Tab-separated table of C-alpha atoms in Angstrom:
chain	number	residue	atom	x	y	z
D	1	MET	CA	0.000	0.000	0.000
D	2	LYS	CA	1.432	3.382	-0.975
D	3	LYS	CA	0.219	5.052	2.233
D	4	ALA	CA	0.521	3.032	5.402
D	5	PHE	CA	-2.702	1.931	7.052
D	6	ALA	CA	-2.667	0.065	10.339
D	7	ILE	CA	-3.327	-3.510	9.232
D	8	ILE	CA	-5.497	-5.493	11.616
D	9	LEU	CA	-6.512	-9.013	10.623
D	10	THR	CA	-9.723	-8.918	12.631
D	11	PHE	CA	-13.370	-8.199	11.982
D	12	SER	CA	-14.077	-4.599	11.085
D	13	VAL	CA	-16.516	-3.721	13.859
D	14	LEU	CA	-17.237	-0.193	12.725
D	15	PHE	CA	-18.498	-0.872	9.209
D	16	LEU	CA	-19.555	-4.502	9.161
D	17	CYS	CA	-21.501	-4.399	12.406
D	18	ALA	CA	-23.068	-1.134	11.358
D	19	CYS	CA	-24.130	-2.722	8.079
D	20	ASN	CA	-25.602	-5.695	9.872
D	21	ALA	CA	-27.751	-3.437	12.012
D	22	ARG	CA	-29.081	-1.732	8.896
D	23	LYS	CA	-29.767	-4.975	7.025
D	24	PRO	CA	-33.116	-4.477	5.305
D	25	ALA	CA	-36.064	-6.415	6.595
D	26	GLU	CA	-37.753	-8.991	4.436
D	27	GLU	CA	-39.664	-7.089	1.794
D	28	PRO	CA	-42.991	-7.732	0.119
D	29	ALA	CA	-43.289	-10.608	-2.280
D	30	ALA	CA	-43.931	-10.072	-5.960
D	31	SER	CA	-47.387	-9.704	-7.409
D	32	GLU	CA	-49.015	-13.015	-8.210
D	33	SER	CA	-50.157	-11.653	-11.566
D	34	LYS	CA	-48.839	-13.524	-14.598
D	35	SER	CA	-48.983	-10.465	-16.849
D	36	THR	CA	-45.815	-9.687	-18.769
D	37	THR	CA	-46.513	-5.962	-18.712
D	38	GLU	CA	-47.713	-5.275	-15.195
D	39	PHE	CA	-45.247	-3.413	-13.014
D	40	VAL	CA	-43.549	-5.566	-10.393
D	41	PRO	CA	-42.685	-3.584	-7.218
D	42	VAL	CA	-39.066	-2.444	-7.310
D	43	ARG	CA	-38.337	-3.310	-3.704
D	44	LEU	CA	-39.057	-6.991	-4.166
D	45	THR	CA	-36.368	-9.121	-2.520
D	46	ALA	CA	-38.185	-12.273	-1.438
D	47	PRO	CA	-40.559	-13.970	-3.871
D	48	THR	CA	-43.273	-16.208	-2.545
D	49	THR	CA	-42.480	-19.887	-2.192
D	50	PRO	CA	-43.620	-21.565	-5.423
D	51	THR	CA	-46.636	-23.822	-5.113
D	52	VAL	CA	-46.923	-27.247	-6.670
D	53	PRO	CA	-48.659	-26.767	-10.048
D	54	THR	CA	-51.895	-28.628	-10.615
D	55	THR	CA	-51.054	-29.071	-14.304
D	56	LYS	CA	-47.781	-29.875	-15.980
D	57	PRO	CA	-45.777	-26.622	-16.285
D	58	VAL	CA	-44.755	-25.238	-19.659
D	59	ILE	CA	-40.971	-25.570	-19.859
D	60	ILE	CA	-39.101	-22.869	-21.777
D	61	SER	CA	-35.711	-23.149	-23.446
D	62	GLU	CA	-35.573	-19.518	-24.603
D	63	TRP	CA	-36.657	-16.340	-22.849
D	64	PRO	CA	-40.034	-15.287	-24.330
D	65	THR	CA	-39.107	-11.582	-24.333
D	66	ASP	CA	-36.879	-9.205	-26.282
D	67	LEU	CA	-36.241	-7.004	-23.230
D	68	LEU	CA	-33.122	-8.865	-22.100
D	69	PRO	CA	-29.583	-8.092	-23.357
D	70	GLU	CA	-28.345	-9.911	-26.446
D	71	LYS	CA	-25.631	-11.551	-24.345
D	72	PHE	CA	-27.698	-13.165	-21.623
D	73	PRO	CA	-27.710	-16.781	-20.417
D	74	ALA	CA	-30.427	-19.069	-21.676
D	75	PRO	CA	-32.981	-20.334	-19.155
D	76	PRO	CA	-31.670	-23.109	-16.907
D	77	GLU	CA	-32.916	-26.528	-17.962
D	78	GLY	CA	-36.426	-27.101	-16.649
D	79	THR	CA	-37.370	-23.409	-16.332
D	80	PHE	CA	-41.067	-22.532	-16.148
D	81	ALA	CA	-43.449	-19.892	-14.707
D	82	PHE	CA	-41.595	-17.036	-16.408
D	83	GLU	CA	-42.646	-13.443	-15.718
D	84	VAL	CA	-41.129	-10.161	-16.893
D	85	ALA	CA	-41.593	-6.490	-16.015
D	86	LYS	CA	-40.020	-3.317	-17.335
D	87	GLY	CA	-39.563	-0.205	-15.230
D	88	ASP	CA	-39.000	3.477	-15.993
D	89	HIS	CA	-36.716	4.843	-13.269
D	90	GLU	CA	-38.363	8.262	-13.514
D	91	LYS	CA	-41.870	6.899	-12.983
D	92	HIS	CA	-41.378	3.923	-10.690
D	93	GLU	CA	-40.096	4.508	-7.198
D	94	GLY	CA	-37.123	2.307	-6.327
D	95	ASP	CA	-33.385	1.853	-6.243
D	96	PHE	CA	-32.579	2.168	-9.950
D	97	ALA	CA	-30.847	5.118	-11.581
D	98	SER	CA	-31.721	3.879	-15.082
D	99	ASP	CA	-34.589	1.959	-16.644
D	100	TRP	CA	-34.583	-1.693	-15.692
D	101	VAL	CA	-35.969	-5.129	-16.515
D	102	ARG	CA	-36.976	-7.719	-13.929
D	103	ILE	CA	-37.576	-11.380	-14.625
D	104	ARG	CA	-38.864	-14.086	-12.343
D	105	PHE	CA	-38.834	-17.806	-13.065
D	106	VAL	CA	-38.868	-21.216	-11.441
D	107	CYS	CA	-36.290	-23.910	-12.158
D	108	PRO	CA	-34.690	-26.946	-10.505
D	109	GLU	CA	-32.200	-25.569	-7.994
D	110	GLN	CA	-29.470	-27.907	-9.196
D	111	ASN	CA	-29.749	-26.392	-12.689
D	112	PHE	CA	-29.462	-22.764	-11.630
D	113	HIS	CA	-25.672	-23.101	-11.511
D	114	SER	CA	-25.649	-23.303	-15.307
D	115	PHE	CA	-27.073	-19.781	-15.397
D	116	THR	CA	-24.414	-18.351	-13.080
D	117	ASN	CA	-21.592	-20.186	-14.864
D	118	ARG	CA	-22.803	-18.952	-18.233
D	119	MET	CA	-22.591	-15.343	-17.035
D	120	THR	CA	-18.800	-15.661	-16.863
D	121	GLU	CA	-18.605	-17.463	-20.192
D	122	LEU	CA	-20.490	-14.576	-21.823
D	123	GLY	CA	-17.956	-12.024	-20.577
D	124	TYR	CA	-19.587	-10.766	-17.393
D	125	PHE	CA	-17.399	-10.167	-14.344
D	126	GLY	CA	-18.799	-10.896	-10.906
D	127	GLY	CA	-19.715	-13.719	-8.587
D	128	SER	CA	-22.521	-15.584	-6.881
D	129	LYS	CA	-23.108	-17.671	-3.789
D	130	ARG	CA	-25.956	-19.475	-2.076
D	131	ILE	CA	-26.272	-17.945	1.388
D	132	THR	CA	-27.489	-20.171	4.198
D	133	ASP	CA	-28.342	-18.906	7.691
D	134	GLY	CA	-27.235	-15.425	6.659
D	135	THR	CA	-26.326	-12.908	9.336
D	136	PHE	CA	-25.510	-10.075	6.916
D	137	TYR	CA	-26.799	-11.144	3.493
D	138	ASN	CA	-30.274	-12.474	2.732
D	139	ASN	CA	-30.609	-16.232	2.457
D	140	GLY	CA	-30.724	-17.739	-1.013
D	141	TYR	CA	-28.663	-17.072	-4.114
D	142	SER	CA	-26.957	-13.702	-4.431
D	143	GLY	CA	-25.263	-12.857	-7.695
D	144	TYR	CA	-23.777	-9.662	-9.140
D	145	TRP	CA	-22.233	-9.223	-12.590
D	146	GLN	CA	-21.390	-6.501	-15.107
D	147	ASN	CA	-19.812	-6.480	-18.553
D	148	GLY	CA	-19.368	-2.737	-18.995
D	149	LYS	CA	-22.729	-2.521	-20.743
D	150	ASP	CA	-25.240	-4.176	-18.422
D	151	ILE	CA	-25.538	-4.953	-14.723
D	152	VAL	CA	-27.215	-8.251	-13.834
D	153	ILE	CA	-28.254	-8.942	-10.254
D	154	ALA	CA	-29.685	-12.230	-8.992
D	155	LYS	CA	-31.706	-10.423	-6.382
D	156	SER	CA	-33.351	-13.246	-4.485
D	157	SER	CA	-34.402	-16.865	-4.525
D	158	VAL	CA	-36.729	-19.065	-2.521
D	159	ALA	CA	-36.679	-22.864	-2.569
D	160	ASN	CA	-39.568	-25.270	-2.231
D	161	SER	CA	-39.802	-28.880	-1.103
D	162	ASN	CA	-39.628	-30.160	-4.700
D	163	GLY	CA	-36.040	-29.023	-5.177
D	164	GLU	CA	-37.125	-26.004	-7.215
D	165	ILE	CA	-36.378	-22.338	-6.668
D	166	THR	CA	-38.115	-19.135	-7.671
D	167	VAL	CA	-35.479	-16.638	-8.790
D	168	VAL	CA	-35.708	-12.873	-9.310
D	169	VAL	CA	-33.122	-11.273	-11.617
D	170	ASP	CA	-32.749	-7.549	-12.354
D	171	VAL	CA	-31.021	-6.080	-15.426
D	172	THR	CA	-30.110	-2.411	-15.839
D	173	PRO	CA	-27.553	-0.518	-17.952
D	174	CYS	CA	-24.069	0.186	-16.617
D	175	ALA	CA	-23.745	3.905	-15.874
D	176	ASP	CA	-21.470	6.314	-14.037
D	177	ASN	CA	-23.585	7.011	-10.948
D	178	PHE	CA	-20.840	8.422	-8.719
D	179	PRO	CA	-21.970	11.963	-7.748
D	180	ASP	CA	-19.768	14.909	-8.681
D	181	ALA	CA	-20.424	16.496	-5.277
D	182	LEU	CA	-18.531	13.720	-3.488
D	183	THR	CA	-15.444	14.233	-5.673
D	184	GLU	CA	-14.913	17.619	-4.004
D	185	ILE	CA	-13.829	15.694	-0.894
D	186	PHE	CA	-13.191	12.078	-1.858
D	187	PRO	CA	-11.532	10.364	-4.812
D	188	LYS	CA	-13.979	9.030	-7.360
D	189	PHE	CA	-14.562	5.301	-7.450
D	190	ASN	CA	-14.729	4.217	-11.070
D	191	GLY	CA	-17.227	1.397	-10.928
D	192	TYR	CA	-20.797	0.469	-11.760
D	193	THR	CA	-23.801	0.545	-9.479
D	194	ALA	CA	-27.486	0.305	-10.301
D	195	SER	CA	-28.357	3.329	-8.167
D	196	THR	CA	-27.230	6.790	-7.108
D	197	GLY	CA	-26.905	5.593	-3.532
D	198	GLU	CA	-28.732	6.725	-0.413
D	199	TYR	CA	-28.181	10.277	0.873
D	200	CYS	CA	-29.243	11.369	4.369
D	201	GLY	CA	-28.840	14.968	5.528
D	202	PHE	CA	-29.031	16.367	9.069
D	203	ASP	CA	-29.187	19.862	10.578
D	204	ALA	CA	-26.792	21.415	13.100
D	205	SER	CA	-28.622	19.579	15.905
D	206	LYS	CA	-28.198	16.347	13.957
D	207	ASN	CA	-31.879	15.947	13.256
D	208	PRO	CA	-32.695	14.394	9.859
D	209	VAL	CA	-33.781	17.033	7.361
D	210	SER	CA	-33.383	15.482	3.920
D	211	GLY	CA	-33.368	12.137	2.190
D	212	THR	CA	-32.491	13.628	-1.183
D	213	PHE	CA	-29.380	15.497	-2.285
D	214	GLU	CA	-30.539	18.807	-3.752
D	215	GLY	CA	-27.191	20.152	-4.930
D	216	SER	CA	-25.572	21.095	-1.615
D	217	PHE	CA	-24.712	19.129	1.500
D	218	SER	CA	-26.598	19.507	4.758
D	219	GLU	CA	-24.705	20.462	7.902
D	220	TYR	CA	-24.077	16.784	8.535
D	221	TRP	CA	-24.678	13.890	6.159
D	222	TYR	CA	-23.814	10.464	4.916
D	223	TRP	CA	-24.014	8.973	1.430
D	224	GLU	CA	-23.880	5.228	1.055
D	225	TYR	CA	-23.807	2.535	-1.615
D	226	ARG	CA	-24.705	-0.724	0.101
D	227	PHE	CA	-26.654	-3.938	-0.305
D	228	SER	CA	-28.539	-3.782	-3.636
D	229	ASN	CA	-26.988	-0.322	-4.209
D	230	CYS	CA	-23.429	-1.647	-4.029
D	231	PHE	CA	-20.807	-1.416	-6.767
D	232	VAL	CA	-20.937	-4.549	-8.934
D	233	GLY	CA	-18.194	-6.539	-10.658
D	234	VAL	CA	-15.334	-5.044	-8.631
D	235	SER	CA	-11.913	-6.688	-8.772
D	236	LEU	CA	-9.397	-6.944	-5.950
D	237	GLU	CA	-7.166	-4.624	-7.968
D	238	ASP	CA	-9.978	-2.045	-8.209
D	239	PHE	CA	-10.424	-2.189	-4.445
D	240	GLU	CA	-6.701	-1.978	-3.677
D	241	ASN	CA	-6.198	0.929	-6.065
D	242	TYR	CA	-9.006	2.859	-4.422
D	243	TYR	CA	-7.781	2.533	-0.848
D	244	GLU	CA	-4.267	3.387	-2.004
D	245	THR	CA	-5.672	6.542	-3.588
D	246	LEU	CA	-7.405	7.368	-0.302
D	247	GLY	CA	-4.048	6.990	1.442
D	248	GLU	CA	-2.415	9.333	-1.050
D	249	MET	CA	-5.084	11.904	-0.150
D	250	ASP	CA	-4.107	11.597	3.546
D	251	PHE	CA	-6.989	9.395	4.684
D	252	SER	CA	-5.768	6.944	7.297
D	253	GLY	CA	-7.255	4.119	9.307
D	254	VAL	CA	-7.437	0.328	9.345
D	255	ILE	CA	-7.906	-2.558	6.943
D	256	SER	CA	-9.304	-5.871	8.149
D	257	THR	CA	-10.406	-9.251	6.839
D	258	ALA	CA	-13.268	-11.531	7.803
D	259	THR	CA	-15.464	-14.374	6.614
D	260	VAL	CA	-19.087	-13.234	6.447
D	261	ASP	CA	-21.843	-15.741	5.612
D	262	GLY	CA	-19.256	-17.900	3.869
D	263	CYS	CA	-17.883	-15.005	1.804
D	264	ASN	CA	-14.315	-13.737	2.040
D	265	THR	CA	-14.395	-10.005	2.782
D	266	MET	CA	-12.012	-7.127	3.322
D	267	SER	CA	-12.975	-3.813	4.889
D	268	VAL	CA	-11.319	-0.420	5.137
D	269	ASP	CA	-12.248	2.320	7.611
D	270	VAL	CA	-10.378	5.581	7.026
D	271	THR	CA	-10.801	9.195	8.111
D	272	LYS	CA	-9.412	12.629	7.331
D	273	THR	CA	-9.946	15.837	9.308
D	274	ILE	CA	-10.514	19.106	7.441
D	275	GLY	CA	-11.376	22.061	9.660
D	276	ASN	CA	-14.171	21.044	12.012
D	277	ASN	CA	-15.206	18.047	9.971
D	278	THR	CA	-13.883	14.509	10.113
D	279	TYR	CA	-14.607	12.874	6.784
D	280	ALA	CA	-14.767	9.098	6.726
D	281	VAL	CA	-14.958	6.307	4.177
D	282	TYR	CA	-16.162	2.829	5.152
D	283	MET	CA	-15.721	0.068	2.590
D	284	LEU	CA	-16.635	-3.603	2.500
D	285	PHE	CA	-15.210	-5.613	-0.398
D	286	ASN	CA	-16.738	-9.052	-0.917
D	287	GLN	CA	-14.159	-11.122	-2.763
D	288	THR	CA	-16.652	-13.940	-3.344
D	289	LEU	CA	-19.455	-11.827	-4.847
D	290	ARG	CA	-17.042	-9.177	-6.198
D	291	THR	CA	-19.113	-6.362	-4.778
D	292	LEU	CA	-18.044	-3.209	-2.962
D	293	ASP	CA	-20.144	-1.395	-0.374
D	294	ILE	CA	-19.003	2.175	0.315
D	295	ALA	CA	-20.283	4.758	2.793
D	296	TYR	CA	-19.130	8.389	3.007
D	297	THR	CA	-19.838	10.853	5.817
D	298	ASN	CA	-18.629	14.101	7.380
D	299	ASP	CA	-19.428	12.938	10.916
D	300	THR	CA	-18.409	9.474	12.043
D	301	SER	CA	-20.436	9.512	15.249
D	302	LEU	CA	-23.581	10.454	13.346
D	303	TYR	CA	-23.186	7.709	10.791
D	304	VAL	CA	-22.406	4.981	13.297
D	305	ALA	CA	-25.290	6.131	15.517
D	306	GLU	CA	-27.673	5.807	12.563
D	307	GLN	CA	-26.824	2.161	11.938
């Protein structure tokens, strides 16, 4: 590392525990409608457990939609109960900074691996893992990939007693969603995320006053890219280059490693004091999923207290 950080091979209490406390609750299941045009709520993370069909399901070998990217894996063998929805980010409330497509389907769980393996073969960079008894990540398959053109997120999955899973996958264009306002204080992270992050502003008494960045920072604030808002398809080199750049800009702190829900992770907590403000960056790099969560703030006590 070009600037020395204190290296501690222990769990990063400040960021990881804070993230765990803010882990989103289980969210509403998808609409049971089979329409291919009806809007599916953006905040879907846990589809309903599939029921045993009373008639033989119609198996598909190709996606019956032209909304998916040209380079996209074929349906896993045995896929049925396909649904698709398209969202306009300006009309539909949710986490996306660009228009998006959501698909939901059911397939034998043992065949879903062909879908995740094919992502890599088609030139996407990322990773996936089946989370069991998660303490930080939701249970089920999590997968995040990008190829410089599209972001693909295996958002959730639920298994049934027949060895089948219902899977929800989101697709949205790759875009530069790092805000210019943050670059006045922090180095820019050159990566892809599906959202513009979550901004929270507070007044001088540290009471919340804004959930939207309107062009200028509140007295105190934090801005975070975490969970489904994380940076996708991030390499170890990308992560190392970024914390080295932070060191070159006189941020200092600790780097730590941990195993979280079976994933190998590295975290960096660094701060820099300018005038009366102590600016901080908290990062969690998941080497298994190849995702990067980042949080920025001008008041460490405020941010940690909010977790």
